[in-house]
Amino acid sequence: MSAENEAVPPDGTGPEGAVPAGESAAQEPEVATGKPESAAHESAAHEPAEPTARSAVSGGEPPVKKSRRFPLFTKDTARPEGGGRAAPGDAPAPARQWPVLTVLGVTAIGLILTAFDVWRAGTLLIGVALLIGAVLRRMLPSVGMLAVRSRFTDMVTYGMLGFAIVMLALMAQPDPVLEIPFLDETLHFTISS
């Protein structure tokens, strides 16, 4: 077996400490940063080890050391699940956001009815609009701007608010459509005492 075929150890030296052919002995070893060893030590002494508020605000160079801590300043937020377009990207803007426009349209009709003194029907429509939002959030994979938080949180929030508004609209005086006896007794008890 010839000397040229011998394996070179990982430190880059030959069998007797010689530098392999094609490399000069005067060449400085490089660190993982790609800088010569002496330059890497000099620059490491001048750079902060962890991000500071001053370097982040003043637009200084990004910190060298990656930290597992949360960043000092949030640069972006994650899109809620299902927050993509409800229609293809080449469709016009109203078609891409039809779920939120449906909810807002029903709410607008409810507000108009309430303004024209048909308050029970208007209030019912506002509650029904929120319930429609909860159903759309549950059934559709992408609902556009109707997605605010996680799917579960949006469904619970829209559903509970819609249910509460519908129930209040049905129980409102005068001439309530829905009467719940224990609520009536509780109300009279609190007023009389």
mmCIF file of C-alpha atoms in Angstrom:
data_model
loop_
_atom_site.group_PDB
_atom_site.id
_atom_site.type_symbol
_atom_site.label_atom_id
_atom_site.label_comp_id
_atom_site.label_asym_id
_atom_site.label_seq_id
_atom_site.Cartn_x
_atom_site.Cartn_y
_atom_site.Cartn_z
ATOM 1 C CA MET A 1 0.000 0.000 0.000
ATOM 2 C CA SER A 2 1.512 3.380 -0.996
ATOM 3 C CA ALA A 3 1.770 6.484 1.198
ATOM 4 C CA GLU A 4 -0.532 8.448 -1.117
ATOM 5 C CA ASN A 5 -3.440 6.083 -0.469
ATOM 6 C CA GLU A 6 -3.294 6.341 3.319
ATOM 7 C CA ALA A 7 -6.299 7.956 4.944
ATOM 8 C CA VAL A 8 -5.933 11.512 6.185
ATOM 9 C CA PRO A 9 -7.079 11.986 9.802
ATOM 10 C CA PRO A 10 -9.990 14.416 10.449
ATOM 11 C CA ASP A 11 -7.655 17.124 11.792
ATOM 12 C CA GLY A 12 -6.256 17.563 8.278
ATOM 13 C CA THR A 13 -2.700 16.489 9.016
ATOM 14 C CA GLY A 14 -0.954 13.674 7.241
ATOM 15 C CA PRO A 15 0.521 10.565 8.845
ATOM 16 C CA GLU A 16 3.489 12.399 10.326
ATOM 17 C CA GLY A 17 1.906 15.798 10.987
ATOM 18 C CA ALA A 18 2.439 16.905 7.392
ATOM 19 C CA VAL A 19 -0.144 18.998 5.584
ATOM 20 C CA PRO A 20 -1.855 17.114 2.723
ATOM 21 C CA ALA A 21 -0.832 17.944 -0.831
ATOM 22 C CA GLY A 22 -2.516 20.976 -2.397
ATOM 23 C CA GLU A 23 -2.642 23.024 0.841
ATOM 24 C CA SER A 24 0.001 25.351 2.120
ATOM 25 C CA ALA A 25 1.195 25.287 5.707
ATOM 26 C CA ALA A 26 0.873 29.089 5.951
ATOM 27 C CA GLN A 27 -2.911 28.993 5.522
ATOM 28 C CA GLU A 28 -4.798 29.836 8.741
ATOM 29 C CA PRO A 29 -7.408 27.376 9.997
ATOM 30 C CA GLU A 30 -10.970 28.626 9.672
ATOM 31 C CA VAL A 31 -13.666 28.534 12.288
ATOM 32 C CA ALA A 32 -17.326 27.643 11.580
ATOM 33 C CA THR A 33 -18.063 31.329 10.874
ATOM 34 C CA GLY A 34 -15.834 31.328 7.813
ATOM 35 C CA LYS A 35 -13.497 33.970 9.301
ATOM 36 C CA PRO A 36 -9.846 33.321 10.126
ATOM 37 C CA GLU A 37 -9.361 32.158 13.716
ATOM 38 C CA SER A 38 -7.801 35.424 14.964
ATOM 39 C CA ALA A 39 -10.539 37.551 13.353
ATOM 40 C CA ALA A 40 -13.272 35.334 14.846
ATOM 41 C CA HIS A 41 -11.879 35.820 18.365
ATOM 42 C CA GLU A 42 -11.606 39.594 17.895
ATOM 43 C CA SER A 43 -15.163 39.985 16.572
ATOM 44 C CA ALA A 44 -16.610 37.733 19.294
ATOM 45 C CA ALA A 45 -15.185 40.067 21.937
ATOM 46 C CA HIS A 46 -17.058 43.052 20.444
ATOM 47 C CA GLU A 47 -20.481 41.433 19.781
ATOM 48 C CA PRO A 48 -23.059 40.989 22.563
ATOM 49 C CA ALA A 49 -23.746 37.405 23.570
ATOM 50 C CA GLU A 50 -27.505 37.902 23.901
ATOM 51 C CA PRO A 51 -29.959 40.270 22.215
ATOM 52 C CA THR A 52 -30.442 43.563 23.968
ATOM 53 C CA ALA A 53 -33.167 46.156 23.630
ATOM 54 C CA ARG A 54 -30.684 48.708 22.314
ATOM 55 C CA SER A 55 -29.438 46.561 19.443
ATOM 56 C CA ALA A 56 -32.956 45.522 18.479
ATOM 57 C CA VAL A 57 -34.300 49.087 18.506
ATOM 58 C CA SER A 58 -31.355 50.816 16.865
ATOM 59 C CA GLY A 59 -31.321 48.345 13.991
ATOM 60 C CA GLY A 60 -27.913 46.934 14.867
ATOM 61 C CA GLU A 61 -26.712 43.632 13.547
ATOM 62 C CA PRO A 62 -28.665 40.571 14.672
ATOM 63 C CA PRO A 63 -27.263 38.845 17.739
ATOM 64 C CA VAL A 64 -24.792 36.021 17.209
ATOM 65 C CA LYS A 65 -26.148 33.674 19.845
ATOM 66 C CA LYS A 66 -29.617 32.231 19.302
ATOM 67 C CA SER A 67 -31.703 32.315 22.436
ATOM 68 C CA ARG A 68 -34.644 30.145 23.384
ATOM 69 C CA ARG A 69 -36.316 33.102 25.056
ATOM 70 C CA PHE A 70 -39.154 34.989 23.408
ATOM 71 C CA PRO A 71 -37.963 37.961 21.330
ATOM 72 C CA LEU A 72 -37.980 41.404 22.908
ATOM 73 C CA PHE A 73 -40.161 42.788 20.123
ATOM 74 C CA THR A 74 -42.742 40.818 18.159
ATOM 75 C CA LYS A 75 -42.235 41.186 14.430
ATOM 76 C CA ASP A 76 -45.151 39.110 13.130
ATOM 77 C CA THR A 77 -48.145 37.122 14.266
ATOM 78 C CA ALA A 78 -49.299 33.740 13.130
ATOM 79 C CA ARG A 79 -52.381 33.485 10.951
ATOM 80 C CA PRO A 80 -55.271 31.814 12.799
ATOM 81 C CA GLU A 81 -56.048 28.283 11.703
ATOM 82 C CA GLY A 82 -58.480 28.410 8.784
ATOM 83 C CA GLY A 83 -57.621 32.068 8.196
ATOM 84 C CA GLY A 84 -56.830 31.612 4.509
ATOM 85 C CA ARG A 85 -58.982 32.736 1.614
ATOM 86 C CA ALA A 86 -62.461 31.280 1.311
ATOM 87 C CA ALA A 87 -62.204 31.373 -2.508
ATOM 88 C CA PRO A 88 -59.301 31.079 -4.997
ATOM 89 C CA GLY A 89 -56.793 33.922 -5.127
ATOM 90 C CA ASP A 90 -57.889 35.080 -8.600
ATOM 91 C CA ALA A 91 -61.470 35.684 -7.411
ATOM 92 C CA PRO A 92 -62.495 39.266 -6.569
ATOM 93 C CA ALA A 93 -62.063 40.423 -2.958
ATOM 94 C CA PRO A 94 -65.750 40.100 -1.918
ATOM 95 C CA ALA A 95 -65.857 36.522 -3.176
ATOM 96 C CA ARG A 96 -62.736 35.650 -1.155
ATOM 97 C CA GLN A 97 -64.276 37.005 2.046
ATOM 98 C CA TRP A 98 -67.870 35.839 1.640
ATOM 99 C CA PRO A 99 -68.186 34.237 5.122
ATOM 100 C CA VAL A 100 -67.436 37.457 7.013
ATOM 101 C CA LEU A 101 -69.535 39.478 4.548
ATOM 102 C CA THR A 102 -72.474 37.149 5.166
ATOM 103 C CA VAL A 103 -72.234 37.630 8.925
ATOM 104 C CA LEU A 104 -71.828 41.405 8.571
ATOM 105 C CA GLY A 105 -74.734 41.597 6.099
ATOM 106 C CA VAL A 106 -77.149 39.789 8.425
ATOM 107 C CA THR A 107 -75.944 41.971 11.320
ATOM 108 C CA ALA A 108 -76.497 45.134 9.239
ATOM 109 C CA ILE A 109 -80.059 44.053 8.420
ATOM 110 C CA GLY A 110 -80.648 43.448 12.139
ATOM 111 C CA LEU A 111 -79.320 46.893 13.028
ATOM 112 C CA ILE A 112 -81.509 48.537 10.362
ATOM 113 C CA LEU A 113 -84.591 46.735 11.696
ATOM 114 C CA THR A 114 -83.705 47.827 15.236
ATOM 115 C CA ALA A 115 -83.328 51.443 14.030
ATOM 116 C CA PHE A 116 -86.826 51.287 12.490
ATOM 117 C CA ASP A 117 -88.264 50.187 15.856
ATOM 118 C CA VAL A 118 -88.655 46.515 14.968
ATOM 119 C CA TRP A 119 -86.229 45.826 17.798
ATOM 120 C CA ARG A 120 -87.078 42.218 18.629
ATOM 121 C CA ALA A 121 -86.628 40.978 15.047
ATOM 122 C CA GLY A 122 -83.506 43.117 14.650
ATOM 123 C CA THR A 123 -81.931 41.832 17.847
ATOM 124 C CA LEU A 124 -82.799 38.259 16.898
ATOM 125 C CA LEU A 125 -81.069 38.748 13.533
ATOM 126 C CA ILE A 126 -77.923 40.046 15.254
ATOM 127 C CA GLY A 127 -77.817 36.932 17.460
ATOM 128 C CA VAL A 128 -78.543 34.666 14.485
ATOM 129 C CA ALA A 129 -75.684 36.330 12.561
ATOM 130 C CA LEU A 130 -73.256 35.330 15.320
ATOM 131 C CA LEU A 131 -74.642 31.787 15.322
ATOM 132 C CA ILE A 132 -74.168 31.671 11.534
ATOM 133 C CA GLY A 133 -70.564 32.785 12.113
ATOM 134 C CA ALA A 134 -70.051 29.912 14.567
ATOM 135 C CA VAL A 135 -71.483 27.381 12.105
ATOM 136 C CA LEU A 136 -69.409 28.722 9.204
ATOM 137 C CA ARG A 137 -66.280 28.631 11.369
ATOM 138 C CA ARG A 138 -66.972 24.981 12.185
ATOM 139 C CA MET A 139 -67.959 23.763 8.724
ATOM 140 C CA LEU A 140 -65.558 25.560 6.347
ATOM 141 C CA PRO A 141 -61.826 24.837 6.198
ATOM 142 C CA SER A 142 -60.990 28.472 5.310
ATOM 143 C CA VAL A 143 -63.179 31.394 6.321
ATOM 144 C CA GLY A 144 -60.946 34.366 5.589
ATOM 145 C CA MET A 145 -61.263 37.274 7.994
ATOM 146 C CA LEU A 146 -63.929 35.514 10.050
ATOM 147 C CA ALA A 147 -61.058 33.577 11.652
ATOM 148 C CA VAL A 148 -59.736 35.625 14.552
ATOM 149 C CA ARG A 149 -58.455 33.094 17.056
ATOM 150 C CA SER A 150 -58.239 29.308 16.989
ATOM 151 C CA ARG A 151 -61.173 27.471 15.437
ATOM 152 C CA PHE A 152 -62.434 26.198 18.809
ATOM 153 C CA THR A 153 -62.208 29.609 20.485
ATOM 154 C CA ASP A 154 -63.984 31.325 17.594
ATOM 155 C CA MET A 155 -66.785 28.750 17.596
ATOM 156 C CA VAL A 156 -67.309 29.022 21.348
ATOM 157 C CA THR A 157 -67.164 32.836 21.335
ATOM 158 C CA TYR A 158 -69.511 33.308 18.372
ATOM 159 C CA GLY A 159 -71.858 30.604 19.623
ATOM 160 C CA MET A 160 -72.126 31.824 23.213
ATOM 161 C CA LEU A 161 -72.595 35.468 22.252
ATOM 162 C CA GLY A 162 -75.140 34.562 19.564
ATOM 163 C CA PHE A 163 -77.073 32.315 21.957
ATOM 164 C CA ALA A 164 -77.083 34.981 24.687
ATOM 165 C CA ILE A 165 -78.334 37.686 22.310
ATOM 166 C CA VAL A 166 -81.079 35.431 20.936
ATOM 167 C CA MET A 167 -82.208 34.473 24.451
ATOM 168 C CA LEU A 168 -82.223 38.099 25.619
ATOM 169 C CA ALA A 169 -84.196 39.127 22.524
ATOM 170 C CA LEU A 170 -86.785 36.425 23.224
ATOM 171 C CA MET A 171 -87.103 37.285 26.939
ATOM 172 C CA ALA A 172 -87.113 41.090 26.632
ATOM 173 C CA GLN A 173 -90.091 43.035 27.989
ATOM 174 C CA PRO A 174 -92.804 43.949 27.042
ATOM 175 C CA ASP A 175 -94.555 40.803 25.925
ATOM 176 C CA PRO A 176 -91.690 38.316 26.096
ATOM 177 C CA VAL A 177 -91.826 35.443 23.606
ATOM 178 C CA LEU A 178 -89.985 33.134 26.018
ATOM 179 C CA GLU A 179 -90.660 33.095 29.740
ATOM 180 C CA ILE A 180 -88.409 31.195 32.107
ATOM 181 C CA PRO A 181 -90.172 30.951 35.506
ATOM 182 C CA PHE A 182 -87.147 30.754 37.811
ATOM 183 C CA LEU A 183 -85.579 33.805 36.145
ATOM 184 C CA ASP A 184 -88.796 35.764 36.642
ATOM 185 C CA GLU A 185 -88.943 34.783 40.320
ATOM 186 C CA THR A 186 -85.265 35.638 40.801
ATOM 187 C CA LEU A 187 -85.773 39.045 39.240
ATOM 188 C CA HIS A 188 -88.814 39.810 41.424
ATOM 189 C CA PHE A 189 -86.961 38.592 44.524
ATOM 190 C CA THR A 190 -83.982 40.856 43.913
ATOM 191 C CA ILE A 191 -86.180 43.889 43.175
ATOM 192 C CA SER A 192 -88.509 43.393 46.177
ATOM 193 C CA SER A 193 -85.752 42.960 48.787
#
